[in-house]
Tab-separated table of C-alpha atoms in Angstrom:
chain	number	residue	atom	x	y	z
Z	183	UNK	CA	-8.642	82.737	47.978
Z	184	UNK	CA	-5.327	81.002	47.387
Z	185	UNK	CA	-2.442	83.413	46.842
Z	186	UNK	CA	0.379	82.157	44.608
Z	187	UNK	CA	3.833	83.668	45.014
Z	188	UNK	CA	6.390	83.092	42.280
Z	189	UNK	CA	10.124	83.397	42.735
Z	190	UNK	CA	12.359	84.808	41.601
Z	191	UNK	CA	10.666	87.768	39.952
Z	192	UNK	CA	13.394	87.818	37.326
Z	193	UNK	CA	15.845	85.066	36.415
Z	194	UNK	CA	18.858	85.851	34.253
Z	195	UNK	CA	20.453	82.837	32.602
Z	196	UNK	CA	22.287	81.863	29.434
Z	197	UNK	CA	21.152	79.445	26.736
Z	198	UNK	CA	22.116	75.910	27.686
Z	199	UNK	CA	21.726	76.536	31.413
Z	200	UNK	CA	19.115	75.000	33.699
Z	201	UNK	CA	16.224	77.158	34.942
Z	202	UNK	CA	14.287	76.503	38.123
Z	203	UNK	CA	11.148	78.551	38.770
Z	204	UNK	CA	9.160	78.309	41.997
Z	205	UNK	CA	5.507	78.805	42.847
Z	206	UNK	CA	4.359	78.823	46.454
Z	207	UNK	CA	0.727	78.637	47.526
Z	208	UNK	CA	-0.818	80.200	50.637
Z	209	UNK	CA	-2.726	76.967	51.232
Z	210	UNK	CA	-2.592	73.481	49.837
Z	211	UNK	CA	-3.658	73.171	46.198
Z	212	UNK	CA	-6.351	70.529	45.941
Z	213	UNK	CA	-5.376	67.507	43.833
Z	214	UNK	CA	-2.181	69.414	42.925
Z	215	UNK	CA	-4.243	71.151	40.264
Z	216	UNK	CA	-1.541	73.595	39.260
Z	217	UNK	CA	-0.690	74.772	35.744
Z	218	UNK	CA	2.269	76.608	34.214
Z	219	UNK	CA	2.012	78.984	31.269
Z	220	UNK	CA	4.575	80.708	29.079
Z	221	UNK	CA	3.887	84.121	27.602
Z	222	UNK	CA	5.920	86.005	25.032
Z	223	UNK	CA	5.455	89.722	24.310
Z	224	UNK	CA	2.317	90.530	22.366
Z	225	UNK	CA	1.052	86.950	22.422
Z	226	UNK	CA	-1.503	84.982	24.374
Z	227	UNK	CA	-0.206	82.646	27.072
Z	228	UNK	CA	0.592	79.039	26.207
Z	229	UNK	CA	-0.156	76.093	28.472
Z	230	UNK	CA	3.028	74.183	29.379
Z	231	UNK	CA	2.087	71.928	32.301
Z	232	UNK	CA	-1.091	70.900	34.097
Z	233	UNK	CA	-1.797	68.870	37.218
Z	234	UNK	CA	1.627	70.051	38.406
Z	235	UNK	CA	3.673	67.563	36.392
Z	236	UNK	CA	1.916	66.638	33.129
Z	237	UNK	CA	3.257	68.258	29.988
Z	238	UNK	CA	0.679	69.679	27.614
Z	239	UNK	CA	0.559	68.385	24.059
Z	240	UNK	CA	3.504	69.525	21.995
Z	241	UNK	CA	5.607	70.819	24.872
Z	242	UNK	CA	9.270	69.742	24.660
Z	243	UNK	CA	10.532	67.353	27.295
Z	244	UNK	CA	13.117	69.850	28.505
Z	245	UNK	CA	10.175	71.316	30.448
Z	246	UNK	CA	9.195	69.466	33.607
Z	247	UNK	CA	6.996	70.235	36.581
Z	248	UNK	CA	7.070	68.939	40.100
Z	249	UNK	CA	5.761	69.610	43.561
Z	250	UNK	CA	2.701	69.106	45.668
Z	251	UNK	CA	0.671	70.795	48.356
Z	252	UNK	CA	1.998	74.340	48.644
Z	253	UNK	CA	5.264	74.238	46.728
Z	254	UNK	CA	5.676	73.689	43.007
Z	255	UNK	CA	8.558	73.964	40.575
Z	256	UNK	CA	8.939	74.366	36.830
Z	257	UNK	CA	12.303	73.240	35.509
Z	258	UNK	CA	13.723	73.875	32.062
Z	259	UNK	CA	16.622	71.478	31.767
Z	260	UNK	CA	18.606	73.220	29.045
Z	261	UNK	CA	17.467	76.648	27.940
Z	262	UNK	CA	16.861	77.307	24.276
Z	263	UNK	CA	16.731	80.885	22.904
Z	264	UNK	CA	12.950	80.618	22.456
Z	265	UNK	CA	12.423	79.823	26.154
Z	266	UNK	CA	13.113	83.388	27.300
Z	267	UNK	CA	9.685	84.677	28.266
Z	268	UNK	CA	7.438	85.267	31.263
Z	269	UNK	CA	6.129	82.224	33.144
Z	270	UNK	CA	2.982	82.078	35.273
Z	271	UNK	CA	1.608	79.449	37.595
Z	272	UNK	CA	-2.125	79.062	38.221
Z	273	UNK	CA	-4.075	76.953	40.665
Z	274	UNK	CA	-7.458	75.503	39.738
Z	275	UNK	CA	-7.906	72.998	42.512
Z	276	UNK	CA	-10.042	74.639	45.119
Z	277	UNK	CA	-13.159	76.674	44.724
Z	278	UNK	CA	-12.814	79.708	42.475
Z	279	UNK	CA	-11.125	82.116	42.033
Z	280	UNK	CA	-8.495	80.196	40.102
Z	281	UNK	CA	-5.663	82.532	40.879
Z	282	UNK	CA	-2.423	83.192	39.004
Z	283	UNK	CA	0.997	83.947	40.380
Z	284	UNK	CA	2.549	87.308	39.545
Z	285	UNK	CA	4.966	85.794	37.031
Z	286	UNK	CA	8.687	85.135	36.640
Z	287	UNK	CA	10.541	86.883	33.840
Z	288	UNK	CA	13.229	84.634	32.357
Z	289	UNK	CA	15.758	86.845	30.583
Z	290	UNK	CA	18.941	86.233	28.676
Z	291	UNK	CA	22.071	86.920	30.697
P	34	UNK	CA	-8.734	73.607	13.555
P	35	UNK	CA	-9.203	74.507	17.189
P	36	UNK	CA	-9.823	78.226	17.476
P	37	UNK	CA	-11.125	80.935	19.801
P	38	UNK	CA	-11.652	84.436	18.432
P	39	UNK	CA	-12.527	87.329	20.720
P	40	UNK	CA	-14.233	90.511	19.603
P	41	UNK	CA	-16.050	93.504	21.027
P	42	UNK	CA	-13.238	95.380	22.709
P	43	UNK	CA	-12.810	99.112	22.422
P	44	UNK	CA	-12.767	102.446	24.216
P	45	UNK	CA	-15.498	103.094	26.775
P	46	UNK	CA	-16.009	105.783	29.416
P	47	UNK	CA	-15.993	104.975	33.133
P	48	UNK	CA	-19.411	103.752	34.184
P	49	UNK	CA	-20.136	102.446	30.717
P	50	UNK	CA	-20.823	98.952	29.431
P	51	UNK	CA	-19.303	96.640	26.864
P	52	UNK	CA	-20.020	93.088	25.734
P	53	UNK	CA	-17.188	90.863	24.609
P	54	UNK	CA	-17.698	87.760	22.482
P	55	UNK	CA	-15.566	84.692	21.999
P	56	UNK	CA	-16.379	82.542	18.950
P	57	UNK	CA	-15.289	78.928	19.217
P	58	UNK	CA	-14.642	76.415	16.464
P	59	UNK	CA	-13.071	73.005	15.967
P	60	UNK	CA	-14.380	71.410	19.139
P	61	UNK	CA	-17.632	70.588	20.909
P	62	UNK	CA	-18.226	73.955	22.558
P	63	UNK	CA	-21.202	72.788	24.595
P	64	UNK	CA	-18.987	70.355	26.533
P	65	UNK	CA	-16.345	72.940	27.419
P	66	UNK	CA	-15.860	74.978	30.554
P	67	UNK	CA	-14.930	78.430	29.303
P	68	UNK	CA	-12.815	81.011	31.089
P	69	UNK	CA	-12.103	84.723	30.772
P	70	UNK	CA	-8.634	85.967	31.747
P	71	UNK	CA	-7.448	89.563	31.565
P	72	UNK	CA	-4.098	91.302	31.539
P	73	UNK	CA	-3.695	94.975	32.316
P	74	UNK	CA	-0.959	96.759	30.327
P	75	UNK	CA	2.459	95.643	31.588
P	76	UNK	CA	0.912	93.466	34.287
P	77	UNK	CA	0.327	89.779	34.947
P	78	UNK	CA	-2.574	87.492	34.222
P	79	UNK	CA	-5.807	87.794	36.213
P	80	UNK	CA	-8.560	85.197	36.277
P	81	UNK	CA	-11.872	86.970	35.610
P	82	UNK	CA	-14.276	84.045	35.792
P	83	UNK	CA	-15.572	80.950	34.125
P	84	UNK	CA	-18.772	79.247	33.083
P	85	UNK	CA	-19.354	75.532	33.329
P	86	UNK	CA	-20.870	73.421	30.602
P	87	UNK	CA	-24.622	72.984	30.855
P	88	UNK	CA	-24.142	69.296	31.599
P	89	UNK	CA	-22.117	70.354	34.631
P	90	UNK	CA	-24.771	72.830	35.722
P	91	UNK	CA	-23.921	75.859	33.595
P	92	UNK	CA	-23.098	78.122	36.552
P	93	UNK	CA	-20.602	80.956	36.380
P	94	UNK	CA	-18.059	81.988	38.990
P	95	UNK	CA	-16.292	85.325	39.215
P	96	UNK	CA	-13.229	86.953	40.703
P	97	UNK	CA	-14.016	89.399	43.497
P	98	UNK	CA	-13.091	92.598	41.576
P	99	UNK	CA	-15.652	91.828	38.874
P	100	UNK	CA	-18.442	90.084	40.731
P	101	UNK	CA	-21.704	91.997	40.488
P	102	UNK	CA	-20.475	94.046	37.504
P	103	UNK	CA	-19.500	91.344	34.998
P	104	UNK	CA	-21.710	88.535	33.686
P	105	UNK	CA	-20.435	85.506	31.811
P	106	UNK	CA	-22.873	83.666	29.565
P	107	UNK	CA	-22.802	81.229	26.691
P	108	UNK	CA	-24.862	80.404	23.633
P	109	UNK	CA	-24.108	76.812	22.742
P	110	UNK	CA	-26.207	77.059	19.568
P	111	UNK	CA	-23.841	79.768	18.323
P	112	UNK	CA	-20.661	78.277	19.853
P	113	UNK	CA	-20.085	81.643	21.496
P	114	UNK	CA	-19.020	82.811	24.938
P	115	UNK	CA	-19.874	86.271	26.231
P	116	UNK	CA	-18.611	88.675	28.855
P	117	UNK	CA	-21.035	91.486	29.693
P	118	UNK	CA	-19.164	94.220	31.496
P	119	UNK	CA	-21.151	96.946	33.294
P	120	UNK	CA	-20.146	99.831	35.566
P	121	UNK	CA	-16.688	99.772	34.031
P	122	UNK	CA	-13.780	101.307	35.916
P	123	UNK	CA	-10.424	102.552	34.681
P	124	UNK	CA	-8.806	99.568	36.381
P	125	UNK	CA	-10.752	97.239	34.050
P	126	UNK	CA	-8.498	98.405	31.207
P	127	UNK	CA	-6.849	95.236	29.932
P	128	UNK	CA	-6.487	92.688	27.174
P	129	UNK	CA	-9.259	90.140	27.655
P	130	UNK	CA	-8.646	86.533	26.633
P	131	UNK	CA	-10.992	83.577	26.475
P	132	UNK	CA	-9.536	80.184	27.261
P	133	UNK	CA	-10.474	76.542	27.574
P	134	UNK	CA	-8.656	73.404	28.633
P	135	UNK	CA	-9.051	69.985	27.056
P	136	UNK	CA	-8.071	67.473	29.701
P	137	UNK	CA	-8.433	64.537	27.305
P	138	UNK	CA	-6.369	66.252	24.631
P	139	UNK	CA	-3.930	67.579	27.208
P	140	UNK	CA	-3.944	71.056	25.747
P	141	UNK	CA	-5.099	74.553	26.434
P	142	UNK	CA	-6.627	76.865	23.845
P	143	UNK	CA	-6.415	80.647	24.036
P	144	UNK	CA	-7.896	83.337	21.870
P	145	UNK	CA	-5.770	86.207	20.579
P	146	UNK	CA	-7.386	88.665	22.989
P	147	UNK	CA	-9.432	91.826	22.639
P	148	UNK	CA	-8.373	95.128	24.180
P	149	UNK	CA	-10.705	97.059	26.469
P	150	UNK	CA	-9.767	100.613	27.390
P	151	UNK	CA	-11.780	102.442	30.036
P	152	UNK	CA	-10.991	106.135	29.938
P	153	UNK	CA	-12.749	109.474	29.931
């Protein structure tokens, strides 16, 4: 089972700033099949990125994903008020289980 | 409109059973790999398992904590996904979501979730 470790656990930033969220894998993620999700309180998650660097339909271009192998990054270039939420990474490249990271809480400073 | 709607959650005693449903609409359900994800109160997301489309073999895979107790199935004629949960434990208390990913459409689709509470 691949273990995903997200850092930091909490990130405190102001609107307009740049956010960098990390996701490390215990072993290489096959085909870089890694997704990022955003979740706001009381709502279902929302797919932001898949295959490490492809934005899902309707996701603003201030969101970008990068990385390969065991280290992946989600970058939000200029934070908008609606971006403050919890972010999860998930790998779906190797055999199941398709594990999630523990999440990064992005909070307003 | 693309939609997934879960139902069947509720309060159940430890050792009991519950069957969740996920009704799909707006897409060709039979072609979709379908996934169950759960989230315990105040916790992160946990992959429960998935079921492949019948054209891809139709097999289901499970996370270790649920294997042997949970069964994922599908009825393509009813466009419905199921999660049969047996021998429930207090640690199974969570919001349960169904989910699918459309690679061609580059989007993911989540249901609104259904809450399962396991308590005596």
